[in-house]
Each structure stands twice: as structure tokens, then as C-alpha cells.
């Protein structure tokens, strides 16, 4: 556990460095460390770094990789962090000018669909996905249609009037 903390701190300190290859690989390396990090490092420190990368980095592939990583580590986050971070992060990704980041946002919603309440699906997630059905990029539209078919269909179909 100490080794994971030291390695995390080393990776976290490397995130602000300006080299693009390092920034592209940093979120991917966190996939291996996420299950071993303590709650403070995972739910606070890592989410701060990911929020900064996703919102402020000018490189589209870095924002995309950060969104993909969030989708993969979502189940390791605490319930309060999941509720606060995932929906806003994936919604932000769907507004990204870089089309693969928009696709990553859709895939992030699909990968973590079991972590949201029915209320969140109806009021926060589905409106975002509906807006993407008319996205100018065909790959984004296709991914929304594909994602729409499986995770949300069961949830929406279970609602009784």
C-alpha cells in the first residue's frame, strides 16, 4: 500500500509537466493504481488532477484519455464522489470540440450506467444523450444510438405509470 501511495504521488506530481506523451499516458497508468489507492488519494487528489486535465488541457487526446479512465475507474470511487464527479465529467466531455472525447463521454455514461439513480438518468443523463443524437459527427451519433439500445433500455422499460 505504501508503494502504491509513493507511485501515485510521483505520477500526480508528473501530471503538470508539459510533455504531451507523458500527459497522454498518465491517466492510463492510473487504471492500474486506482484499486490500490486510499480514499483520499482516489476521491480527492486524483479527481482534482483529472478535472484539470479534462477541463483545461488544449490537447484533445489527453482530454479523451482522461474521460476514458474516469469511465473505467468509476466503480472504485466512493458513492458521494461518483454522484458529484461522473455525471458532470461525462456531460462536459460530450460538449468537447474533439469528437473522440464526445464519444468517450457517451461510452463513460454507458460503462457506468449501473451507478446512477433513475432520477439522475431521467434528468441529467438522457437529456445530454438526446442532444448528441444530432451531433455533426457521425461517429458520435452512431455511438449514442448504440449506447442507447442496451444500458438505458432496461432502466427506462422498468418504469411503470
Tab-separated table of N, CA and C in Angstrom:
chain	number	residue	atom	x	y	z
A	1	UNK	N	0.818	-1.189	0.000
A	1	UNK	CA	0.000	0.000	0.000
A	1	UNK	C	0.869	1.263	0.000
A	2	UNK	N	1.984	1.238	0.738
A	2	UNK	CA	2.873	2.393	0.747
A	2	UNK	C	3.482	2.620	-0.629
A	3	UNK	N	3.815	1.526	-1.297
A	3	UNK	CA	4.400	1.651	-2.637
A	3	UNK	C	3.397	2.294	-3.590
A	4	UNK	N	2.126	1.908	-3.486
A	4	UNK	CA	1.090	2.492	-4.340
A	4	UNK	C	0.955	3.982	-4.067
A	5	UNK	N	1.032	4.373	-2.798
A	5	UNK	CA	0.926	5.799	-2.457
A	5	UNK	C	2.113	6.584	-3.020
A	6	UNK	N	3.320	6.044	-2.865
A	6	UNK	CA	4.501	6.737	-3.386
A	6	UNK	C	4.449	6.842	-4.908
A	7	UNK	N	4.037	5.763	-5.565
A	7	UNK	CA	3.937	5.778	-7.019
A	7	UNK	C	2.859	6.758	-7.467
A	8	UNK	N	1.736	6.786	-6.742
A	8	UNK	CA	0.673	7.742	-7.078
A	8	UNK	C	1.175	9.173	-6.951
A	9	UNK	N	1.858	9.473	-5.851
A	9	UNK	CA	2.355	10.825	-5.659
A	9	UNK	C	3.351	11.198	-6.755
A	10	UNK	N	4.188	10.251	-7.159
A	10	UNK	CA	5.130	10.511	-8.251
A	10	UNK	C	4.374	10.802	-9.544
A	11	UNK	N	3.376	9.996	-9.861
A	11	UNK	CA	2.584	10.207	-11.077
A	11	UNK	C	1.807	11.515	-10.981
A	12	UNK	N	1.242	11.789	-9.828
A	12	UNK	CA	0.473	13.019	-9.664
A	12	UNK	C	1.355	14.251	-9.830
A	13	UNK	N	2.579	14.166	-9.332
A	13	UNK	CA	3.488	15.294	-9.488
A	13	UNK	C	3.950	15.440	-10.934
A	14	UNK	N	3.931	14.371	-11.710
A	14	UNK	CA	4.343	14.433	-13.109
A	14	UNK	C	3.229	14.975	-14.002
A	15	UNK	N	1.981	14.904	-13.556
A	15	UNK	CA	0.874	15.354	-14.400
A	15	UNK	C	1.006	16.804	-14.861
A	16	UNK	N	1.463	17.730	-14.037
A	16	UNK	CA	1.554	19.113	-14.518
A	16	UNK	C	2.662	19.365	-15.537
A	17	UNK	N	3.552	18.400	-15.762
A	17	UNK	CA	4.623	18.619	-16.728
A	17	UNK	C	4.048	18.755	-18.129
A	18	UNK	N	4.634	19.617	-18.939
A	18	UNK	CA	4.030	19.953	-20.217
A	18	UNK	C	4.225	18.951	-21.354
A	19	UNK	N	4.953	17.850	-21.169
A	19	UNK	CA	5.173	16.946	-22.284
A	19	UNK	C	3.886	16.179	-22.609
A	20	UNK	N	3.522	16.211	-23.865
A	20	UNK	CA	2.269	15.599	-24.304
A	20	UNK	C	2.275	14.076	-24.116
A	21	UNK	N	3.324	13.338	-24.493
A	21	UNK	CA	3.288	11.882	-24.285
A	21	UNK	C	3.090	11.490	-22.829
A	22	UNK	N	3.705	12.247	-21.931
A	22	UNK	CA	3.536	11.968	-20.500
A	22	UNK	C	2.098	12.209	-20.072
A	23	UNK	N	1.516	13.297	-20.535
A	23	UNK	CA	0.136	13.603	-20.170
A	23	UNK	C	-0.848	12.610	-20.777
A	24	UNK	N	-0.548	12.107	-21.963
A	24	UNK	CA	-1.438	11.126	-22.584
A	24	UNK	C	-1.407	9.808	-21.820
A	25	UNK	N	-0.238	9.408	-21.345
A	25	UNK	CA	-0.121	8.117	-20.654
A	25	UNK	C	-0.478	8.183	-19.175
A	26	UNK	N	-0.481	9.361	-18.567
A	26	UNK	CA	-0.738	9.478	-17.126
A	26	UNK	C	-2.113	8.942	-16.719
A	27	UNK	N	-3.205	9.331	-17.392
A	27	UNK	CA	-4.495	8.763	-16.986
A	27	UNK	C	-4.557	7.247	-17.166
A	28	UNK	N	-3.925	6.743	-18.218
A	28	UNK	CA	-3.936	5.301	-18.456
A	28	UNK	C	-3.214	4.552	-17.343
A	29	UNK	N	-2.137	5.124	-16.822
A	29	UNK	CA	-1.396	4.451	-15.758
A	29	UNK	C	-2.195	4.403	-14.461
A	30	UNK	N	-3.122	5.319	-14.288
A	30	UNK	CA	-3.935	5.339	-13.065
A	30	UNK	C	-4.922	4.174	-13.015
A	31	UNK	N	-5.200	3.555	-14.148
A	31	UNK	CA	-6.105	2.400	-14.157
A	31	UNK	C	-5.561	1.278	-13.284
A	32	UNK	N	-4.263	1.089	-13.306
A	32	UNK	CA	-3.651	0.035	-12.502
A	32	UNK	C	-3.544	0.409	-11.031
A	33	UNK	N	-3.417	1.700	-10.757
A	33	UNK	CA	-3.241	2.143	-9.377
A	33	UNK	C	-4.551	2.371	-8.635
A	34	UNK	N	-5.624	2.649	-9.342
A	34	UNK	CA	-6.886	3.034	-8.699
A	34	UNK	C	-7.362	2.058	-7.621
A	35	UNK	N	-7.345	0.743	-7.854
A	35	UNK	CA	-7.832	-0.151	-6.795
A	35	UNK	C	-6.960	-0.144	-5.543
A	36	UNK	N	-5.722	0.287	-5.661
A	36	UNK	CA	-4.796	0.249	-4.535
A	36	UNK	C	-4.669	1.572	-3.782
A	37	UNK	N	-5.244	2.638	-4.314
A	37	UNK	CA	-5.123	3.943	-3.667
A	37	UNK	C	-6.072	4.059	-2.488
A	38	UNK	N	-5.681	4.854	-1.509
A	38	UNK	CA	-6.592	5.102	-0.402
A	38	UNK	C	-7.682	6.069	-0.855
A	39	UNK	N	-8.717	6.218	-0.043
A	39	UNK	CA	-9.874	7.026	-0.445
A	39	UNK	C	-9.516	8.476	-0.711
A	40	UNK	N	-8.640	9.045	0.101
A	40	UNK	CA	-8.277	10.453	-0.090
A	40	UNK	C	-7.562	10.664	-1.417
A	41	UNK	N	-6.614	9.798	-1.729
A	41	UNK	CA	-5.887	9.953	-2.993
A	41	UNK	C	-6.801	9.718	-4.186
A	42	UNK	N	-7.658	8.720	-4.097
A	42	UNK	CA	-8.527	8.385	-5.226
A	42	UNK	C	-9.645	9.405	-5.402
A	43	UNK	N	-10.365	9.697	-4.339
A	43	UNK	CA	-11.569	10.529	-4.437
A	43	UNK	C	-11.301	12.028	-4.424
A	44	UNK	N	-10.134	12.443	-3.947
A	44	UNK	CA	-9.853	13.874	-3.882
A	44	UNK	C	-8.717	14.253	-4.825
A	45	UNK	N	-7.531	13.727	-4.559
A	45	UNK	CA	-6.357	14.149	-5.321
A	45	UNK	C	-6.447	13.771	-6.793
A	46	UNK	N	-6.768	12.518	-7.075
A	46	UNK	CA	-6.838	12.081	-8.468
A	46	UNK	C	-7.960	12.797	-9.215
A	47	UNK	N	-9.086	13.021	-8.554
A	47	UNK	CA	-10.192	13.716	-9.217
A	47	UNK	C	-9.830	15.182	-9.517
A	48	UNK	N	-9.033	15.821	-8.651
A	48	UNK	CA	-8.565	17.182	-8.937
A	48	UNK	C	-7.714	17.202	-10.205
A	49	UNK	N	-6.795	16.258	-10.301
A	49	UNK	CA	-5.919	16.200	-11.472
A	49	UNK	C	-6.719	15.897	-12.737
A	50	UNK	N	-7.653	14.961	-12.634
A	50	UNK	CA	-8.452	14.609	-13.802
A	50	UNK	C	-9.352	15.767	-14.227
A	51	UNK	N	-9.911	16.489	-13.264
A	51	UNK	CA	-10.755	17.638	-13.603
A	51	UNK	C	-9.936	18.699	-14.333
A	52	UNK	N	-8.724	18.934	-13.866
A	52	UNK	CA	-7.867	19.911	-14.523
A	52	UNK	C	-7.509	19.460	-15.940
A	53	UNK	N	-7.159	18.188	-16.092
A	53	UNK	CA	-6.807	17.689	-17.423
A	53	UNK	C	-7.995	17.740	-18.377
A	54	UNK	N	-9.158	17.342	-17.898
A	54	UNK	CA	-10.327	17.278	-18.769
A	54	UNK	C	-10.836	18.665	-19.143
A	55	UNK	N	-10.754	19.608	-18.239
A	55	UNK	CA	-11.334	20.920	-18.499
A	55	UNK	C	-10.367	21.906	-19.151
A	56	UNK	N	-9.092	21.818	-18.828
A	56	UNK	CA	-8.185	22.893	-19.226
A	56	UNK	C	-7.092	22.499	-20.205
A	57	UNK	N	-6.948	21.235	-20.512
A	57	UNK	CA	-5.868	20.859	-21.413
A	57	UNK	C	-6.260	21.137	-22.852
A	58	UNK	N	-5.321	21.670	-23.624
A	58	UNK	CA	-5.650	22.004	-25.018
A	58	UNK	C	-5.514	20.817	-25.956
A	59	UNK	N	-4.944	19.711	-25.499
A	59	UNK	CA	-4.773	18.522	-26.334
A	59	UNK	C	-6.004	17.619	-26.230
A	60	UNK	N	-6.680	17.397	-27.352
A	60	UNK	CA	-7.875	16.555	-27.378
A	60	UNK	C	-7.636	15.129	-26.909
A	61	UNK	N	-6.544	14.465	-27.337
A	61	UNK	CA	-6.314	13.089	-26.879
A	61	UNK	C	-6.133	12.972	-25.361
A	62	UNK	N	-5.590	14.000	-24.741
A	62	UNK	CA	-5.419	13.968	-23.284
A	62	UNK	C	-6.784	14.048	-22.605
A	63	UNK	N	-7.637	14.944	-23.081
A	63	UNK	CA	-8.994	15.039	-22.518
A	63	UNK	C	-9.757	13.738	-22.740
A	64	UNK	N	-9.578	13.144	-23.906
A	64	UNK	CA	-10.257	11.893	-24.233
A	64	UNK	C	-9.791	10.756	-23.316
A	65	UNK	N	-8.479	10.608	-23.142
A	65	UNK	CA	-7.954	9.555	-22.270
A	65	UNK	C	-8.394	9.737	-20.825
A	66	UNK	N	-8.482	10.971	-20.385
A	66	UNK	CA	-8.946	11.233	-19.026
A	66	UNK	C	-10.390	10.787	-18.858
A	67	UNK	N	-11.228	11.051	-19.859
A	67	UNK	CA	-12.629	10.642	-19.799
A	67	UNK	C	-12.753	9.122	-19.821
A	68	UNK	N	-11.973	8.471	-20.663
A	68	UNK	CA	-11.990	7.007	-20.721
A	68	UNK	C	-11.582	6.415	-19.374
A	69	UNK	N	-10.543	6.966	-18.778
A	69	UNK	CA	-10.077	6.477	-17.484
A	69	UNK	C	-11.135	6.670	-16.400
A	70	UNK	N	-11.817	7.799	-16.406
A	70	UNK	CA	-12.903	8.020	-15.437
A	70	UNK	C	-13.982	6.960	-15.578
A	71	UNK	N	-14.312	6.601	-16.805
A	71	UNK	CA	-15.308	5.557	-17.025
A	71	UNK	C	-14.866	4.216	-16.483
A	72	UNK	N	-13.578	3.943	-16.562
A	72	UNK	CA	-13.072	2.644	-16.104
A	72	UNK	C	-12.867	2.577	-14.598
A	73	UNK	N	-12.578	3.695	-13.954
A	73	UNK	CA	-12.355	3.650	-12.503
A	73	UNK	C	-13.584	4.099	-11.720
A	74	UNK	N	-14.679	4.387	-12.392
A	74	UNK	CA	-15.889	4.881	-11.723
A	74	UNK	C	-16.377	3.996	-10.596
A	75	UNK	N	-16.248	2.690	-10.752
A	75	UNK	CA	-16.741	1.781	-9.716
A	75	UNK	C	-15.878	1.812	-8.456
A	76	UNK	N	-14.652	2.303	-8.543
A	76	UNK	CA	-13.772	2.386	-7.374
A	76	UNK	C	-14.016	3.644	-6.545
A	77	UNK	N	-14.686	4.617	-7.103
A	77	UNK	CA	-14.917	5.876	-6.401
A	77	UNK	C	-15.976	5.704	-5.322
A	78	UNK	N	-15.919	6.536	-4.305
A	78	UNK	CA	-16.954	6.492	-3.270
A	78	UNK	C	-18.272	6.982	-3.863
A	79	UNK	N	-19.366	6.626	-3.242
A	79	UNK	CA	-20.692	6.973	-3.771
A	79	UNK	C	-20.867	8.486	-3.892
A	80	UNK	N	-20.402	9.238	-2.919
A	80	UNK	CA	-20.569	10.694	-2.984
A	80	UNK	C	-19.719	11.295	-4.106
A	81	UNK	N	-18.526	10.779	-4.297
A	81	UNK	CA	-17.667	11.272	-5.382
A	81	UNK	C	-18.250	10.899	-6.724
A	82	UNK	N	-18.732	9.666	-6.842
A	82	UNK	CA	-19.364	9.232	-8.101
A	82	UNK	C	-20.504	10.162	-8.452
A	83	UNK	N	-21.356	10.437	-7.482
A	83	UNK	CA	-22.533	11.275	-7.726
A	83	UNK	C	-22.116	12.682	-8.150
A	84	UNK	N	-21.067	13.196	-7.551
A	84	UNK	CA	-20.623	14.558	-7.812
A	84	UNK	C	-19.795	14.675	-9.093
A	85	UNK	N	-18.970	13.687	-9.389
A	85	UNK	CA	-17.966	13.824	-10.437
A	85	UNK	C	-18.377	13.225	-11.782
A	86	UNK	N	-18.863	11.995	-11.784
A	86	UNK	CA	-19.024	11.284	-13.053
A	86	UNK	C	-20.010	11.944	-14.006
A	87	UNK	N	-21.184	12.292	-13.518
A	87	UNK	CA	-22.184	12.882	-14.405
A	87	UNK	C	-21.686	14.189	-15.007
A	88	UNK	N	-21.085	15.032	-14.188
A	88	UNK	CA	-20.597	16.305	-14.722
A	88	UNK	C	-19.402	16.099	-15.651
A	89	UNK	N	-18.523	15.158	-15.345
A	89	UNK	CA	-17.355	14.919	-16.196
A	89	UNK	C	-17.764	14.375	-17.563
A	90	UNK	N	-18.676	13.418	-17.584
A	90	UNK	CA	-19.102	12.857	-18.864
A	90	UNK	C	-19.947	13.864	-19.645
A	91	UNK	N	-20.747	14.659	-18.947
A	91	UNK	CA	-21.517	15.705	-19.634
A	91	UNK	C	-20.579	16.739	-20.249
A	92	UNK	N	-19.542	17.117	-19.519
A	92	UNK	CA	-18.553	18.063	-20.043
A	92	UNK	C	-17.860	17.467	-21.273
A	93	UNK	N	-17.554	16.181	-21.221
A	93	UNK	CA	-16.880	15.536	-22.352
A	93	UNK	C	-17.758	15.532	-23.598
A	94	UNK	N	-19.066	15.443	-23.423
A	94	UNK	CA	-19.950	15.417	-24.592
A	94	UNK	C	-20.045	16.776	-25.274
A	95	UNK	N	-19.531	17.820	-24.639
A	95	UNK	CA	-19.528	19.162	-25.240
A	95	UNK	C	-18.148	19.528	-25.785
A	96	UNK	N	-17.217	18.606	-25.740
A	96	UNK	CA	-15.846	18.837	-26.172
A	96	UNK	C	-15.792	19.017	-27.687
A	97	UNK	N	-14.956	19.932	-28.201
A	97	UNK	CA	-14.844	20.091	-29.654
A	97	UNK	C	-14.158	18.899	-30.332
A	98	UNK	N	-13.428	18.098	-29.591
A	98	UNK	CA	-12.737	16.925	-30.124
A	98	UNK	C	-13.711	15.749	-30.127
A	99	UNK	N	-14.088	15.272	-31.314
A	99	UNK	CA	-15.129	14.245	-31.446
A	99	UNK	C	-14.836	12.971	-30.649
A	100	UNK	N	-13.615	12.438	-30.630
A	100	UNK	CA	-13.363	11.246	-29.804
A	100	UNK	C	-13.633	11.477	-28.315
A	101	UNK	N	-13.478	12.707	-27.846
A	101	UNK	CA	-13.820	12.994	-26.445
A	101	UNK	C	-15.323	12.915	-26.224
A	102	UNK	N	-16.096	13.361	-27.211
A	102	UNK	CA	-17.559	13.246	-27.096
A	102	UNK	C	-17.967	11.779	-27.078
A	103	UNK	N	-17.330	10.981	-27.926
A	103	UNK	CA	-17.604	9.542	-27.932
A	103	UNK	C	-17.218	8.934	-26.584
A	104	UNK	N	-16.082	9.339	-26.032
A	104	UNK	CA	-15.647	8.838	-24.725
A	104	UNK	C	-16.644	9.204	-23.626
A	105	UNK	N	-17.243	10.387	-23.715
A	105	UNK	CA	-18.269	10.770	-22.746
A	105	UNK	C	-19.484	9.869	-22.821
A	106	UNK	N	-19.910	9.551	-24.037
A	106	UNK	CA	-21.045	8.634	-24.223
A	106	UNK	C	-20.692	7.251	-23.688
A	107	UNK	N	-19.502	6.765	-24.018
A	107	UNK	CA	-19.078	5.451	-23.536
A	107	UNK	C	-18.914	5.437	-22.020
A	108	UNK	N	-18.496	6.569	-21.449
A	108	UNK	CA	-18.394	6.659	-19.993
A	108	UNK	C	-19.747	6.529	-19.321
A	109	UNK	N	-20.744	7.217	-19.882
A	109	UNK	CA	-22.106	7.046	-19.349
A	109	UNK	C	-22.551	5.597	-19.455
A	110	UNK	N	-22.296	4.966	-20.603
A	110	UNK	CA	-22.728	3.579	-20.809
A	110	UNK	C	-21.995	2.626	-19.869
A	111	UNK	N	-20.696	2.847	-19.668
A	111	UNK	CA	-19.911	1.954	-18.812
A	111	UNK	C	-20.307	2.051	-17.344
A	112	UNK	N	-20.805	3.205	-16.944
A	112	UNK	CA	-21.150	3.404	-15.530
A	112	UNK	C	-22.660	3.505	-15.321
A	113	UNK	N	-23.448	3.033	-16.262
A	113	UNK	CA	-24.902	3.213	-16.194
A	113	UNK	C	-25.515	2.620	-14.934
A	114	UNK	N	-24.920	1.573	-14.391
A	114	UNK	CA	-25.474	0.950	-13.188
A	114	UNK	C	-25.185	1.737	-11.910
A	115	UNK	N	-24.419	2.811	-12.003
A	115	UNK	CA	-24.061	3.610	-10.831
A	115	UNK	C	-24.985	4.806	-10.607
A	116	UNK	N	-25.939	5.017	-11.505
A	116	UNK	CA	-26.810	6.191	-11.427
A	116	UNK	C	-28.211	5.806	-10.980
A	117	UNK	N	-28.846	6.729	-10.291
A	117	UNK	CA	-30.237	6.512	-9.902
A	117	UNK	C	-31.139	6.756	-11.110
A	118	UNK	N	-32.354	6.301	-11.033
A	118	UNK	CA	-33.315	6.519	-12.107
A	118	UNK	C	-33.559	8.016	-12.311
A	119	UNK	N	-33.576	8.753	-11.212
A	119	UNK	CA	-33.776	10.199	-11.285
A	119	UNK	C	-32.626	10.871	-12.040
A	120	UNK	N	-31.386	10.471	-11.749
A	120	UNK	CA	-30.236	11.030	-12.470
A	120	UNK	C	-30.292	10.676	-13.951
A	121	UNK	N	-30.684	9.455	-14.255
A	121	UNK	CA	-30.797	9.054	-15.671
A	121	UNK	C	-31.813	9.937	-16.393
A	122	UNK	N	-32.961	10.133	-15.774
A	122	UNK	CA	-34.034	10.875	-16.433
A	122	UNK	C	-33.740	12.366	-16.551
A	123	UNK	N	-33.151	12.958	-15.529
A	123	UNK	CA	-32.991	14.411	-15.514
A	123	UNK	C	-31.621	14.922	-15.935
A	124	UNK	N	-30.590	14.094	-15.847
A	124	UNK	CA	-29.244	14.575	-16.157
A	124	UNK	C	-28.619	13.888	-17.359
A	125	UNK	N	-28.781	12.591	-17.465
A	125	UNK	CA	-28.037	11.837	-18.482
A	125	UNK	C	-28.782	11.756	-19.808
A	126	UNK	N	-30.015	11.342	-19.778
A	126	UNK	CA	-30.759	11.204	-21.035
A	126	UNK	C	-30.893	12.520	-21.805
A	127	UNK	N	-31.108	13.667	-21.157
A	127	UNK	CA	-31.124	14.917	-21.937
A	127	UNK	C	-29.802	15.184	-22.666
A	128	UNK	N	-28.688	14.839	-22.029
A	128	UNK	CA	-27.386	15.023	-22.683
A	128	UNK	C	-27.272	14.102	-23.886
A	129	UNK	N	-27.653	12.839	-23.709
A	129	UNK	CA	-27.570	11.875	-24.810
A	129	UNK	C	-28.529	12.230	-25.940
A	130	UNK	N	-29.698	12.749	-25.596
A	130	UNK	CA	-30.652	13.159	-26.641
A	130	UNK	C	-30.069	14.262	-27.514
A	131	UNK	N	-29.377	15.201	-26.908
A	131	UNK	CA	-28.765	16.277	-27.677
A	131	UNK	C	-27.692	15.776	-28.627
A	132	UNK	N	-27.049	14.685	-28.273
A	132	UNK	CA	-25.986	14.147	-29.124
A	132	UNK	C	-26.510	13.343	-30.310
A	133	UNK	N	-27.796	13.056	-30.336
A	133	UNK	CA	-28.330	12.309	-31.484
A	133	UNK	C	-28.307	13.144	-32.757
A	134	UNK	N	-28.098	14.449	-32.648
A	134	UNK	CA	-27.983	15.320	-33.819
A	134	UNK	C	-26.584	15.942	-33.906
A	135	UNK	N	-25.597	15.291	-33.324
A	135	UNK	CA	-24.218	15.765	-33.368
A	135	UNK	C	-23.735	15.807	-34.823
A	136	UNK	N	-22.940	16.804	-35.190
A	136	UNK	CA	-22.454	16.877	-36.573
A	136	UNK	C	-21.550	15.702	-36.959
A	137	UNK	N	-20.922	15.073	-35.990
A	137	UNK	CA	-20.006	13.962	-36.260
A	137	UNK	C	-20.765	12.630	-36.237
A	138	UNK	N	-20.682	11.881	-37.322
A	138	UNK	CA	-21.423	10.629	-37.445
A	138	UNK	C	-21.008	9.597	-36.389
A	139	UNK	N	-19.719	9.542	-36.061
A	139	UNK	CA	-19.265	8.561	-35.077
A	139	UNK	C	-19.902	8.802	-33.710
A	140	UNK	N	-20.137	10.058	-33.360
A	140	UNK	CA	-20.782	10.383	-32.085
A	140	UNK	C	-22.245	9.947	-32.123
A	141	UNK	N	-22.938	10.299	-33.212
A	141	UNK	CA	-24.352	9.894	-33.347
A	141	UNK	C	-24.495	8.383	-33.288
A	142	UNK	N	-23.635	7.669	-34.000
A	142	UNK	CA	-23.703	6.207	-34.008
A	142	UNK	C	-23.462	5.625	-32.626
A	143	UNK	N	-22.511	6.187	-31.889
A	143	UNK	CA	-22.234	5.673	-30.552
A	143	UNK	C	-23.392	5.932	-29.598
A	144	UNK	N	-24.047	7.071	-29.739
A	144	UNK	CA	-25.218	7.357	-28.903
A	144	UNK	C	-26.321	6.345	-29.203
A	145	UNK	N	-26.555	6.106	-30.470
A	145	UNK	CA	-27.606	5.140	-30.832
A	145	UNK	C	-27.273	3.748	-30.340
A	146	UNK	N	-26.012	3.362	-30.439
A	146	UNK	CA	-25.597	2.042	-29.963
A	146	UNK	C	-25.721	1.957	-28.436
A	147	UNK	N	-25.278	2.992	-27.746
A	147	UNK	CA	-25.342	3.004	-26.278
A	147	UNK	C	-26.775	3.050	-25.786
A	148	UNK	N	-27.601	3.746	-26.519
A	148	UNK	CA	-28.999	3.900	-26.133
A	148	UNK	C	-29.708	2.550	-26.087
A	149	UNK	N	-29.297	1.658	-26.948
A	149	UNK	CA	-30.001	0.389	-27.103
A	149	UNK	C	-29.871	-0.539	-25.910
A	150	UNK	N	-28.743	-0.537	-25.214
A	150	UNK	CA	-28.600	-1.554	-24.185
A	150	UNK	C	-28.645	-1.095	-22.749
A	151	UNK	N	-27.865	-0.141	-22.249
A	151	UNK	CA	-27.941	0.093	-20.809
A	151	UNK	C	-29.193	0.813	-20.359
A	152	UNK	N	-29.657	1.762	-21.163
A	152	UNK	CA	-30.770	2.585	-20.708
A	152	UNK	C	-32.101	1.925	-20.992
A	153	UNK	N	-32.149	1.020	-21.953
A	153	UNK	CA	-33.421	0.403	-22.337
A	153	UNK	C	-34.049	-0.340	-21.163
A	154	UNK	N	-33.252	-1.108	-20.413
A	154	UNK	CA	-33.800	-1.832	-19.285
A	154	UNK	C	-34.289	-0.908	-18.191
A	155	UNK	N	-33.546	0.151	-17.932
A	155	UNK	CA	-33.923	1.090	-16.871
A	155	UNK	C	-35.187	1.835	-17.233
A	156	UNK	N	-35.270	2.311	-18.465
A	156	UNK	CA	-36.450	3.056	-18.872
A	156	UNK	C	-37.648	2.136	-19.003
A	157	UNK	N	-37.419	0.903	-19.440
A	157	UNK	CA	-38.514	-0.042	-19.627
A	157	UNK	C	-39.136	-0.493	-18.323
A	158	UNK	N	-38.405	-0.373	-17.206
A	158	UNK	CA	-38.919	-0.822	-15.913
A	158	UNK	C	-39.839	0.186	-15.255
A	159	UNK	N	-39.917	1.379	-15.780
A	159	UNK	CA	-40.741	2.419	-15.166
A	159	UNK	C	-42.205	2.144	-15.467
A	160	UNK	N	-43.013	2.116	-14.442
A	160	UNK	CA	-44.450	1.876	-14.606
A	160	UNK	C	-45.196	3.192	-14.397
A	161	UNK	N	-46.243	3.456	-15.178
A	161	UNK	CA	-47.003	4.691	-14.982
A	161	UNK	C	-47.764	4.699	-13.675
